[in-house]
Amino acid sequence: MKGKLELLVDKNNLPAHIVIIMDGNGRWAKKKNLDRISGHREGMKSVRAVVKSAKDLGVKHITLYAFSAQNWKRPKVEVNALMELLKQYLLKEGNKLVENGISLNAIGRLWELPQDVYKVLEETIEKTKDCQELTLTLALSYGGREEIIDAIKKMISHGNIAPEDINQSNFSRFLYTSDLPEPDLLIRTSGEMRLSNFMLWQLAYTEIYVTKTLWPNFRKRHLIKAILNYQRRERRFGLTGDQVKKREVI
Ligand code: FPP
């Protein structure tokens, strides 16, 4: 059954791609006198709830910033726990993803992941590859600057692009996100106002929504609130409001 809030969502103006910086697991745990890993474990419940909700609402792409290139510098116990949680998620959720028509994708320096995690990730991606309802992309060992550097390396080793021929469209084909639409909505939980090296290229015209809700408390109603807020915005892509109203080419 649809809640009252969901009925307010304009299904013709859904963000096609929502990206989320899932922040606040540590603070959630601290408030409850628990260790940080308990916060991440609780955060997994939000991952499950939000992915299912996005699919039920009709969103086509969701990308979650699950582990940054900089997160490797966290204490070893925390890094190991996060890798283990990720592996458990993939092992447990694989079949549910298929049942829900959700295809899994991953971006980042995936080759830096522990071998066992990488293997389960690859298997889950393969298992879900024909699913059409929603694409769930996990950003793992991901950094926006690292992605741009990796794209430049690929472009140069590709060999046959003259500097004068480089443009935004052919450059973006070398990014990890080449198969994804540009994000329409970025949600960051726990109130911090920063990008933390996430999708630096892709977020150029993305609408940003920051909520004080800590990630482990984030559920479907919070996602709907973010979408409703997005639907009240006027996206201008550098044009004037009048131009947008007249529906001039964007
Ligand atoms: C940020 O909170 C969160 C992370 C670095 C990890 C996010 C991981 C999960 C939600 C669980 C595993 C994910 C998947 C997709 C299976 P923080 O630790 O920086 O929180 P703090 O700022 O309050 O300390």
PDB file of C-alpha atoms and ligand atoms in Angstrom:
ATOM      1  CA  MET A   1       0.000   0.000   0.000  1.00  0.00           C
ATOM      2  CA  LYS A   2       1.200   3.497  -0.851  1.00  0.00           C
ATOM      3  CA  GLY A   3       1.664   5.941   2.027  1.00  0.00           C
ATOM      4  CA  LYS A   4       0.305   9.518   1.881  1.00  0.00           C
ATOM      5  CA  LEU A   5       3.733  10.927   1.130  1.00  0.00           C
ATOM      6  CA  GLU A   6       4.253   8.626  -1.837  1.00  0.00           C
ATOM      7  CA  LEU A   7       1.026   9.815  -3.457  1.00  0.00           C
ATOM      8  CA  LEU A   8       2.567  13.292  -3.716  1.00  0.00           C
ATOM      9  CA  VAL A   9       5.411  12.045  -5.931  1.00  0.00           C
ATOM     10  CA  ASP A  10       5.083  13.092  -9.572  1.00  0.00           C
ATOM     11  CA  LYS A  11       5.932   9.896 -11.443  1.00  0.00           C
ATOM     12  CA  ASN A  12       6.546  11.911 -14.617  1.00  0.00           C
ATOM     13  CA  ASN A  13       9.325  13.908 -13.016  1.00  0.00           C
ATOM     14  CA  LEU A  14      11.324  11.298 -11.154  1.00  0.00           C
ATOM     15  CA  PRO A  15      15.082  11.700 -10.915  1.00  0.00           C
ATOM     16  CA  ALA A  16      16.357   9.034 -13.326  1.00  0.00           C
ATOM     17  CA  HIS A  17      19.582   8.671 -11.367  1.00  0.00           C
ATOM     18  CA  ILE A  18      19.903   9.209  -7.612  1.00  0.00           C
ATOM     19  CA  VAL A  19      23.340   9.072  -6.008  1.00  0.00           C
ATOM     20  CA  ILE A  20      23.825   8.849  -2.250  1.00  0.00           C
ATOM     21  CA  ILE A  21      26.678   9.675   0.104  1.00  0.00           C
ATOM     22  CA  MET A  22      25.733   7.383   2.977  1.00  0.00           C
ATOM     23  CA  ASP A  23      27.184   9.207   5.973  1.00  0.00           C
ATOM     24  CA  GLY A  24      26.720   9.020   9.720  1.00  0.00           C
ATOM     25  CA  ASN A  25      27.105   5.332  10.567  1.00  0.00           C
ATOM     26  CA  GLY A  26      29.832   6.119  13.105  1.00  0.00           C
ATOM     27  CA  ARG A  27      27.807   8.892  14.775  1.00  0.00           C
ATOM     28  CA  TRP A  28      24.718   6.677  14.914  1.00  0.00           C
ATOM     29  CA  ALA A  29      26.753   4.018  16.731  1.00  0.00           C
ATOM     30  CA  LYS A  30      28.393   6.533  19.096  1.00  0.00           C
ATOM     31  CA  LYS A  31      25.007   7.917  20.139  1.00  0.00           C
ATOM     32  CA  LYS A  32      23.979   4.411  21.099  1.00  0.00           C
ATOM     33  CA  ASN A  33      27.274   3.582  22.801  1.00  0.00           C
ATOM     34  CA  LEU A  34      28.012   0.948  20.195  1.00  0.00           C
ATOM     35  CA  ASP A  35      31.165   0.358  18.159  1.00  0.00           C
ATOM     36  CA  ARG A  36      31.468   1.882  14.669  1.00  0.00           C
ATOM     37  CA  ILE A  37      31.041  -1.494  12.982  1.00  0.00           C
ATOM     38  CA  SER A  38      27.569  -1.837  14.515  1.00  0.00           C
ATOM     39  CA  GLY A  39      26.797   1.463  12.787  1.00  0.00           C
ATOM     40  CA  HIS A  40      27.867   0.074   9.426  1.00  0.00           C
ATOM     41  CA  ARG A  41      25.846  -3.107  10.033  1.00  0.00           C
ATOM     42  CA  GLU A  42      22.786  -0.983  10.756  1.00  0.00           C
ATOM     43  CA  GLY A  43      23.593   1.044   7.646  1.00  0.00           C
ATOM     44  CA  MET A  44      23.191  -2.125   5.583  1.00  0.00           C
ATOM     45  CA  LYS A  45      19.523  -2.242   6.610  1.00  0.00           C
ATOM     46  CA  SER A  46      19.125   1.231   5.113  1.00  0.00           C
ATOM     47  CA  VAL A  47      20.859   0.046   1.935  1.00  0.00           C
ATOM     48  CA  ARG A  48      18.322  -2.774   1.561  1.00  0.00           C
ATOM     49  CA  ALA A  49      15.351  -0.529   2.330  1.00  0.00           C
ATOM     50  CA  VAL A  50      16.434   2.303   0.052  1.00  0.00           C
ATOM     51  CA  VAL A  51      17.290   0.101  -2.935  1.00  0.00           C
ATOM     52  CA  LYS A  52      13.911  -1.646  -2.742  1.00  0.00           C
ATOM     53  CA  SER A  53      12.098   1.686  -2.274  1.00  0.00           C
ATOM     54  CA  ALA A  54      13.881   3.276  -5.236  1.00  0.00           C
ATOM     55  CA  LYS A  55      12.787   0.378  -7.395  1.00  0.00           C
ATOM     56  CA  ASP A  56       9.192   0.502  -6.115  1.00  0.00           C
ATOM     57  CA  LEU A  57       9.040   4.251  -6.789  1.00  0.00           C
ATOM     58  CA  GLY A  58      10.188   3.721 -10.378  1.00  0.00           C
ATOM     59  CA  VAL A  59      13.682   5.226 -10.151  1.00  0.00           C
ATOM     60  CA  LYS A  60      15.916   3.641 -12.819  1.00  0.00           C
ATOM     61  CA  HIS A  61      19.422   4.197 -11.391  1.00  0.00           C
ATOM     62  CA  ILE A  62      20.772   4.462  -7.876  1.00  0.00           C
ATOM     63  CA  THR A  63      24.441   4.800  -6.974  1.00  0.00           C
ATOM     64  CA  LEU A  64      25.714   4.355  -3.414  1.00  0.00           C
ATOM     65  CA  TYR A  65      29.078   5.634  -2.180  1.00  0.00           C
ATOM     66  CA  ALA A  66      29.923   2.543  -0.152  1.00  0.00           C
ATOM     67  CA  PHE A  67      33.715   2.756   0.195  1.00  0.00           C
ATOM     68  CA  SER A  68      35.972   5.596  -0.872  1.00  0.00           C
ATOM     69  CA  ALA A  69      39.539   5.390  -2.148  1.00  0.00           C
ATOM     70  CA  GLN A  70      40.462   7.222   1.075  1.00  0.00           C
ATOM     71  CA  ASN A  71      38.572   4.788   3.354  1.00  0.00           C
ATOM     72  CA  TRP A  72      41.470   2.290   3.054  1.00  0.00           C
ATOM     73  CA  LYS A  73      43.280   4.521   5.581  1.00  0.00           C
ATOM     74  CA  ARG A  74      40.707   3.795   8.296  1.00  0.00           C
ATOM     75  CA  PRO A  75      41.719   1.364  11.086  1.00  0.00           C
ATOM     76  CA  LYS A  76      42.316  -2.126   9.697  1.00  0.00           C
ATOM     77  CA  VAL A  77      39.509  -3.676  11.784  1.00  0.00           C
ATOM     78  CA  GLU A  78      37.019  -1.213  10.305  1.00  0.00           C
ATOM     79  CA  VAL A  79      38.227  -1.762   6.731  1.00  0.00           C
ATOM     80  CA  ASN A  80      38.033  -5.539   7.193  1.00  0.00           C
ATOM     81  CA  ALA A  81      34.553  -5.289   8.707  1.00  0.00           C
ATOM     82  CA  LEU A  82      33.318  -3.123   5.820  1.00  0.00           C
ATOM     83  CA  MET A  83      34.701  -5.605   3.282  1.00  0.00           C
ATOM     84  CA  GLU A  84      33.053  -8.475   5.156  1.00  0.00           C
ATOM     85  CA  LEU A  85      29.713  -6.622   5.291  1.00  0.00           C
ATOM     86  CA  LEU A  86      29.924  -5.952   1.583  1.00  0.00           C
ATOM     87  CA  LYS A  87      30.609  -9.613   0.874  1.00  0.00           C
ATOM     88  CA  GLN A  88      27.714 -10.692   3.109  1.00  0.00           C
ATOM     89  CA  TYR A  89      25.416  -8.214   1.384  1.00  0.00           C
ATOM     90  CA  LEU A  90      26.327  -9.584  -2.038  1.00  0.00           C
ATOM     91  CA  LEU A  91      26.019 -13.216  -0.957  1.00  0.00           C
ATOM     92  CA  LYS A  92      22.676 -12.680   0.798  1.00  0.00           C
ATOM     93  CA  GLU A  93      21.082 -10.221  -1.604  1.00  0.00           C
ATOM     94  CA  GLY A  94      22.094 -11.691  -4.978  1.00  0.00           C
ATOM     95  CA  ASN A  95      18.889 -13.700  -5.442  1.00  0.00           C
ATOM     96  CA  LYS A  96      16.695 -10.911  -4.067  1.00  0.00           C
ATOM     97  CA  LEU A  97      18.220  -8.509  -6.564  1.00  0.00           C
ATOM     98  CA  VAL A  98      17.266 -10.867  -9.392  1.00  0.00           C
ATOM     99  CA  GLU A  99      13.726 -11.336  -7.973  1.00  0.00           C
ATOM    100  CA  ASN A 100      13.322  -7.552  -7.913  1.00  0.00           C
ATOM    101  CA  GLY A 101      14.765  -7.009 -11.381  1.00  0.00           C
ATOM    102  CA  ILE A 102      17.754  -5.083 -10.038  1.00  0.00           C
ATOM    103  CA  SER A 103      21.034  -5.281 -11.911  1.00  0.00           C
ATOM    104  CA  LEU A 104      24.237  -4.701  -9.976  1.00  0.00           C
ATOM    105  CA  ASN A 105      27.050  -2.535 -11.249  1.00  0.00           C
ATOM    106  CA  ALA A 106      30.224  -1.275  -9.563  1.00  0.00           C
ATOM    107  CA  ILE A 107      32.541   1.686 -10.113  1.00  0.00           C
ATOM    108  CA  GLY A 108      35.933   2.472  -8.623  1.00  0.00           C
ATOM    109  CA  ARG A 109      39.360   0.876  -8.458  1.00  0.00           C
ATOM    110  CA  LEU A 110      37.733  -2.521  -8.101  1.00  0.00           C
ATOM    111  CA  TRP A 111      41.065  -4.272  -8.610  1.00  0.00           C
ATOM    112  CA  GLU A 112      42.076  -2.963  -5.152  1.00  0.00           C
ATOM    113  CA  LEU A 113      39.318  -4.959  -3.419  1.00  0.00           C
ATOM    114  CA  PRO A 114      40.258  -8.186  -1.608  1.00  0.00           C
ATOM    115  CA  GLN A 115      40.114 -11.101  -4.057  1.00  0.00           C
ATOM    116  CA  ASP A 116      37.200 -12.887  -2.356  1.00  0.00           C
ATOM    117  CA  VAL A 117      35.090  -9.700  -2.371  1.00  0.00           C
ATOM    118  CA  TYR A 118      35.970  -8.991  -5.993  1.00  0.00           C
ATOM    119  CA  LYS A 119      34.959 -12.530  -6.966  1.00  0.00           C
ATOM    120  CA  VAL A 120      31.507 -12.338  -5.293  1.00  0.00           C
ATOM    121  CA  LEU A 121      31.019  -8.889  -6.778  1.00  0.00           C
ATOM    122  CA  GLU A 122      31.761 -10.153 -10.293  1.00  0.00           C
ATOM    123  CA  GLU A 123      29.468 -13.159  -9.777  1.00  0.00           C
ATOM    124  CA  THR A 124      26.605 -10.954  -8.572  1.00  0.00           C
ATOM    125  CA  ILE A 125      27.064  -8.542 -11.465  1.00  0.00           C
ATOM    126  CA  GLU A 126      26.953 -11.501 -13.869  1.00  0.00           C
ATOM    127  CA  LYS A 127      23.919 -13.036 -12.141  1.00  0.00           C
ATOM    128  CA  THR A 128      21.903  -9.802 -12.331  1.00  0.00           C
ATOM    129  CA  LYS A 129      23.039  -8.575 -15.741  1.00  0.00           C
ATOM    130  CA  ASP A 130      19.705  -9.066 -17.531  1.00  0.00           C
ATOM    131  CA  CYS A 131      17.624  -7.289 -14.872  1.00  0.00           C
ATOM    132  CA  GLN A 132      15.884  -4.194 -16.187  1.00  0.00           C
ATOM    133  CA  GLU A 133      13.937  -2.470 -13.401  1.00  0.00           C
ATOM    134  CA  LEU A 134      16.740  -0.644 -11.605  1.00  0.00           C
ATOM    135  CA  THR A 135      20.514  -0.454 -11.842  1.00  0.00           C
ATOM    136  CA  LEU A 136      22.222  -0.404  -8.457  1.00  0.00           C
ATOM    137  CA  THR A 137      25.772   0.899  -8.733  1.00  0.00           C
ATOM    138  CA  LEU A 138      28.132   0.513  -5.786  1.00  0.00           C
ATOM    139  CA  ALA A 139      31.041   2.947  -5.666  1.00  0.00           C
ATOM    140  CA  LEU A 140      33.866   0.882  -4.150  1.00  0.00           C
ATOM    141  CA  SER A 141      37.440   2.007  -3.645  1.00  0.00           C
ATOM    142  CA  TYR A 142      36.056   5.002  -5.493  1.00  0.00           C
ATOM    143  CA  GLY A 143      37.410   8.533  -5.705  1.00  0.00           C
ATOM    144  CA  GLY A 144      36.302  11.240  -8.112  1.00  0.00           C
ATOM    145  CA  ARG A 145      39.828  12.545  -8.679  1.00  0.00           C
ATOM    146  CA  GLU A 146      41.117   8.997  -9.067  1.00  0.00           C
ATOM    147  CA  GLU A 147      38.391   8.366 -11.656  1.00  0.00           C
ATOM    148  CA  ILE A 148      39.409  11.428 -13.678  1.00  0.00           C
ATOM    149  CA  ILE A 149      43.074  10.376 -13.556  1.00  0.00           C
ATOM    150  CA  ASP A 150      42.149   6.821 -14.608  1.00  0.00           C
ATOM    151  CA  ALA A 151      40.063   8.224 -17.471  1.00  0.00           C
ATOM    152  CA  ILE A 152      42.968  10.367 -18.703  1.00  0.00           C
ATOM    153  CA  LYS A 153      45.291   7.344 -18.568  1.00  0.00           C
ATOM    154  CA  LYS A 154      42.797   5.252 -20.558  1.00  0.00           C
ATOM    155  CA  MET A 155      42.266   8.016 -23.078  1.00  0.00           C
ATOM    156  CA  ILE A 156      45.997   8.445 -23.645  1.00  0.00           C
ATOM    157  CA  SER A 157      46.686   4.720 -23.882  1.00  0.00           C
ATOM    158  CA  HIS A 158      43.785   4.469 -26.308  1.00  0.00           C
ATOM    159  CA  GLY A 159      46.200   6.339 -28.516  1.00  0.00           C
ATOM    160  CA  ASN A 160      44.300   7.948 -31.319  1.00  0.00           C
ATOM    161  CA  ILE A 161      42.669  11.083 -29.917  1.00  0.00           C
ATOM    162  CA  ALA A 162      44.299  14.368 -30.900  1.00  0.00           C
ATOM    163  CA  PRO A 163      44.184  17.035 -28.134  1.00  0.00           C
ATOM    164  CA  GLU A 164      42.023  19.322 -30.267  1.00  0.00           C
ATOM    165  CA  ASP A 165      39.442  16.542 -30.631  1.00  0.00           C
ATOM    166  CA  ILE A 166      38.947  16.073 -26.889  1.00  0.00           C
ATOM    167  CA  ASN A 167      35.560  17.231 -25.708  1.00  0.00           C
ATOM    168  CA  GLN A 168      33.253  16.568 -22.747  1.00  0.00           C
ATOM    169  CA  SER A 169      31.325  13.911 -24.560  1.00  0.00           C
ATOM    170  CA  ASN A 170      34.254  11.772 -25.725  1.00  0.00           C
ATOM    171  CA  PHE A 171      36.164  12.299 -22.454  1.00  0.00           C
ATOM    172  CA  SER A 172      33.237  11.111 -20.348  1.00  0.00           C
ATOM    173  CA  ARG A 173      33.254   7.834 -22.261  1.00  0.00           C
ATOM    174  CA  PHE A 174      36.453   6.951 -20.402  1.00  0.00           C
ATOM    175  CA  LEU A 175      34.935   7.490 -16.956  1.00  0.00           C
ATOM    176  CA  TYR A 176      33.756   4.524 -14.872  1.00  0.00           C
ATOM    177  CA  THR A 177      30.224   5.884 -15.332  1.00  0.00           C
ATOM    178  CA  SER A 178      30.212   5.784 -19.149  1.00  0.00           C
ATOM    179  CA  ASP A 179      27.101   3.558 -19.160  1.00  0.00           C
ATOM    180  CA  LEU A 180      25.158   5.633 -16.621  1.00  0.00           C
ATOM    181  CA  PRO A 181      23.061   8.763 -17.079  1.00  0.00           C
ATOM    182  CA  GLU A 182      24.293  11.890 -15.275  1.00  0.00           C
ATOM    183  CA  PRO A 183      22.980  12.038 -11.702  1.00  0.00           C
ATOM    184  CA  ASP A 184      19.860  14.170 -11.217  1.00  0.00           C
ATOM    185  CA  LEU A 185      19.827  14.116  -7.435  1.00  0.00           C
ATOM    186  CA  LEU A 186      22.608  13.756  -4.860  1.00  0.00           C
ATOM    187  CA  ILE A 187      21.496  12.898  -1.327  1.00  0.00           C
ATOM    188  CA  ARG A 188      23.955  13.247   1.533  1.00  0.00           C
ATOM    189  CA  THR A 189      22.928  12.073   4.980  1.00  0.00           C
ATOM    190  CA  SER A 190      24.074  13.288   8.411  1.00  0.00           C
ATOM    191  CA  GLY A 191      24.211  16.984   7.554  1.00  0.00           C
ATOM    192  CA  GLU A 192      27.737  17.405   6.182  1.00  0.00           C
ATOM    193  CA  MET A 193      27.979  19.910   3.328  1.00  0.00           C
ATOM    194  CA  ARG A 194      30.729  18.422   1.205  1.00  0.00           C
ATOM    195  CA  LEU A 195      31.280  16.179  -1.788  1.00  0.00           C
ATOM    196  CA  SER A 196      34.063  14.059  -0.258  1.00  0.00           C
ATOM    197  CA  ASN A 197      35.642  13.261  -3.642  1.00  0.00           C
ATOM    198  CA  PHE A 198      32.405  11.774  -4.995  1.00  0.00           C
ATOM    199  CA  MET A 199      31.546  11.994  -8.715  1.00  0.00           C
ATOM    200  CA  LEU A 200      33.339  15.308  -9.198  1.00  0.00           C
ATOM    201  CA  TRP A 201      32.805  15.335 -12.956  1.00  0.00           C
ATOM    202  CA  GLN A 202      29.288  13.926 -12.971  1.00  0.00           C
ATOM    203  CA  LEU A 203      27.785  16.215 -10.307  1.00  0.00           C
ATOM    204  CA  ALA A 204      28.219  19.391 -12.395  1.00  0.00           C
ATOM    205  CA  TYR A 205      24.459  20.013 -12.733  1.00  0.00           C
ATOM    206  CA  THR A 206      23.105  17.640 -10.101  1.00  0.00           C
ATOM    207  CA  GLU A 207      20.615  18.902  -7.521  1.00  0.00           C
ATOM    208  CA  ILE A 208      22.023  18.492  -4.004  1.00  0.00           C
ATOM    209  CA  TYR A 209      19.906  17.491  -1.010  1.00  0.00           C
ATOM    210  CA  VAL A 210      21.455  17.252   2.437  1.00  0.00           C
ATOM    211  CA  THR A 211      19.515  15.797   5.357  1.00  0.00           C
ATOM    212  CA  LYS A 212      20.521  15.664   9.013  1.00  0.00           C
ATOM    213  CA  THR A 213      19.172  12.094   9.220  1.00  0.00           C
ATOM    214  CA  LEU A 214      21.997   9.666   9.913  1.00  0.00           C
ATOM    215  CA  TRP A 215      22.329   6.931   7.297  1.00  0.00           C
ATOM    216  CA  PRO A 216      21.235   4.031   9.595  1.00  0.00           C
ATOM    217  CA  ASN A 217      17.943   5.909  10.197  1.00  0.00           C
ATOM    218  CA  PHE A 218      17.306   6.636   6.506  1.00  0.00           C
ATOM    219  CA  ARG A 219      14.271   4.841   5.094  1.00  0.00           C
ATOM    220  CA  LYS A 220      11.723   5.083   2.261  1.00  0.00           C
ATOM    221  CA  ARG A 221       9.994   8.187   3.709  1.00  0.00           C
ATOM    222  CA  HIS A 222      13.310  10.050   3.745  1.00  0.00           C
ATOM    223  CA  LEU A 223      13.950   9.070   0.125  1.00  0.00           C
ATOM    224  CA  ILE A 224      10.484  10.298  -0.834  1.00  0.00           C
ATOM    225  CA  LYS A 225      11.079  13.609   0.986  1.00  0.00           C
ATOM    226  CA  ALA A 226      14.291  14.077  -0.990  1.00  0.00           C
ATOM    227  CA  ILE A 227      12.472  13.331  -4.266  1.00  0.00           C
ATOM    228  CA  LEU A 228       9.644  15.744  -3.400  1.00  0.00           C
ATOM    229  CA  ASN A 229      12.197  18.434  -2.628  1.00  0.00           C
ATOM    230  CA  TYR A 230      13.904  17.735  -5.981  1.00  0.00           C
ATOM    231  CA  GLN A 231      10.571  18.016  -7.768  1.00  0.00           C
ATOM    232  CA  ARG A 232      10.084  21.544  -6.406  1.00  0.00           C
ATOM    233  CA  ARG A 233      13.360  22.746  -7.934  1.00  0.00           C
ATOM    234  CA  GLU A 234      13.841  24.472 -11.258  1.00  0.00           C
ATOM    235  CA  ARG A 235      16.824  22.974 -13.085  1.00  0.00           C
ATOM    236  CA  ARG A 236      18.435  25.587 -15.278  1.00  0.00           C
ATOM    237  CA  PHE A 237      21.702  24.066 -16.573  1.00  0.00           C
ATOM    238  CA  GLY A 238      23.212  27.554 -16.842  1.00  0.00           C
ATOM    239  CA  LEU A 239      20.234  29.074 -18.678  1.00  0.00           C
ATOM    240  CA  THR A 240      17.884  31.755 -17.359  1.00  0.00           C
ATOM    241  CA  GLY A 241      14.608  30.857 -15.703  1.00  0.00           C
ATOM    242  CA  ASP A 242      12.705  32.385 -18.651  1.00  0.00           C
ATOM    243  CA  GLN A 243      14.593  30.282 -21.170  1.00  0.00           C
ATOM    244  CA  VAL A 244      13.824  27.131 -19.209  1.00  0.00           C
ATOM    245  CA  LYS A 245      10.120  28.088 -18.990  1.00  0.00           C
ATOM    246  CA  LYS A 246      10.031  28.570 -22.755  1.00  0.00           C
ATOM    247  CA  ARG A 247      11.561  25.073 -22.977  1.00  0.00           C
ATOM    248  CA  GLU A 248      14.502  26.211 -25.062  1.00  0.00           C
ATOM    249  CA  VAL A 249      16.936  23.413 -25.837  1.00  0.00           C
ATOM    250  CA  ILE A 250      18.910  22.272 -22.806  1.00  0.00           C
TER     251      ILE A 250
HETATM  252  C1  FPP B   1      30.118   6.632   6.240  1.00  0.00           C
HETATM  253  O1  FPP B   1      29.808   6.714   7.594  1.00  0.00           O
HETATM  254  C2  FPP B   1      29.850   5.298   5.723  1.00  0.00           C
HETATM  255  C3  FPP B   1      30.782   4.469   5.178  1.00  0.00           C
HETATM  256  C4  FPP B   1      32.199   4.845   5.053  1.00  0.00           C
HETATM  257  C5  FPP B   1      30.466   3.123   4.720  1.00  0.00           C
HETATM  258  C6  FPP B   1      29.091   2.882   4.197  1.00  0.00           C
HETATM  259  C7  FPP B   1      28.817   1.433   4.308  1.00  0.00           C
HETATM  260  C8  FPP B   1      27.630   0.842   4.551  1.00  0.00           C
HETATM  261  C9  FPP B   1      26.381   1.611   4.660  1.00  0.00           C
HETATM  262  C10 FPP B   1      27.525  -0.618   4.749  1.00  0.00           C
HETATM  263  C11 FPP B   1      27.950  -1.493   3.610  1.00  0.00           C
HETATM  264  C12 FPP B   1      27.425  -1.063   2.313  1.00  0.00           C
HETATM  265  C13 FPP B   1      26.934  -1.874   1.338  1.00  0.00           C
HETATM  266  C14 FPP B   1      26.564  -1.287   0.035  1.00  0.00           C
HETATM  267  C15 FPP B   1      26.738  -3.297   1.520  1.00  0.00           C
HETATM  268  P1  FPP B   1      30.966   7.116   8.620  1.00  0.00           P
HETATM  269  O2  FPP B   1      31.590   5.860   9.121  1.00  0.00           O
HETATM  270  O3  FPP B   1      31.926   8.051   7.974  1.00  0.00           O
HETATM  271  O4  FPP B   1      30.131   7.834   9.725  1.00  0.00           O
HETATM  272  P2  FPP B   1      30.615   9.019  10.683  1.00  0.00           P
HETATM  273  O5  FPP B   1      30.963  10.181   9.797  1.00  0.00           O
HETATM  274  O6  FPP B   1      29.410   9.279  11.531  1.00  0.00           O
HETATM  275  O7  FPP B   1      31.785   8.501  11.462  1.00  0.00           O
END
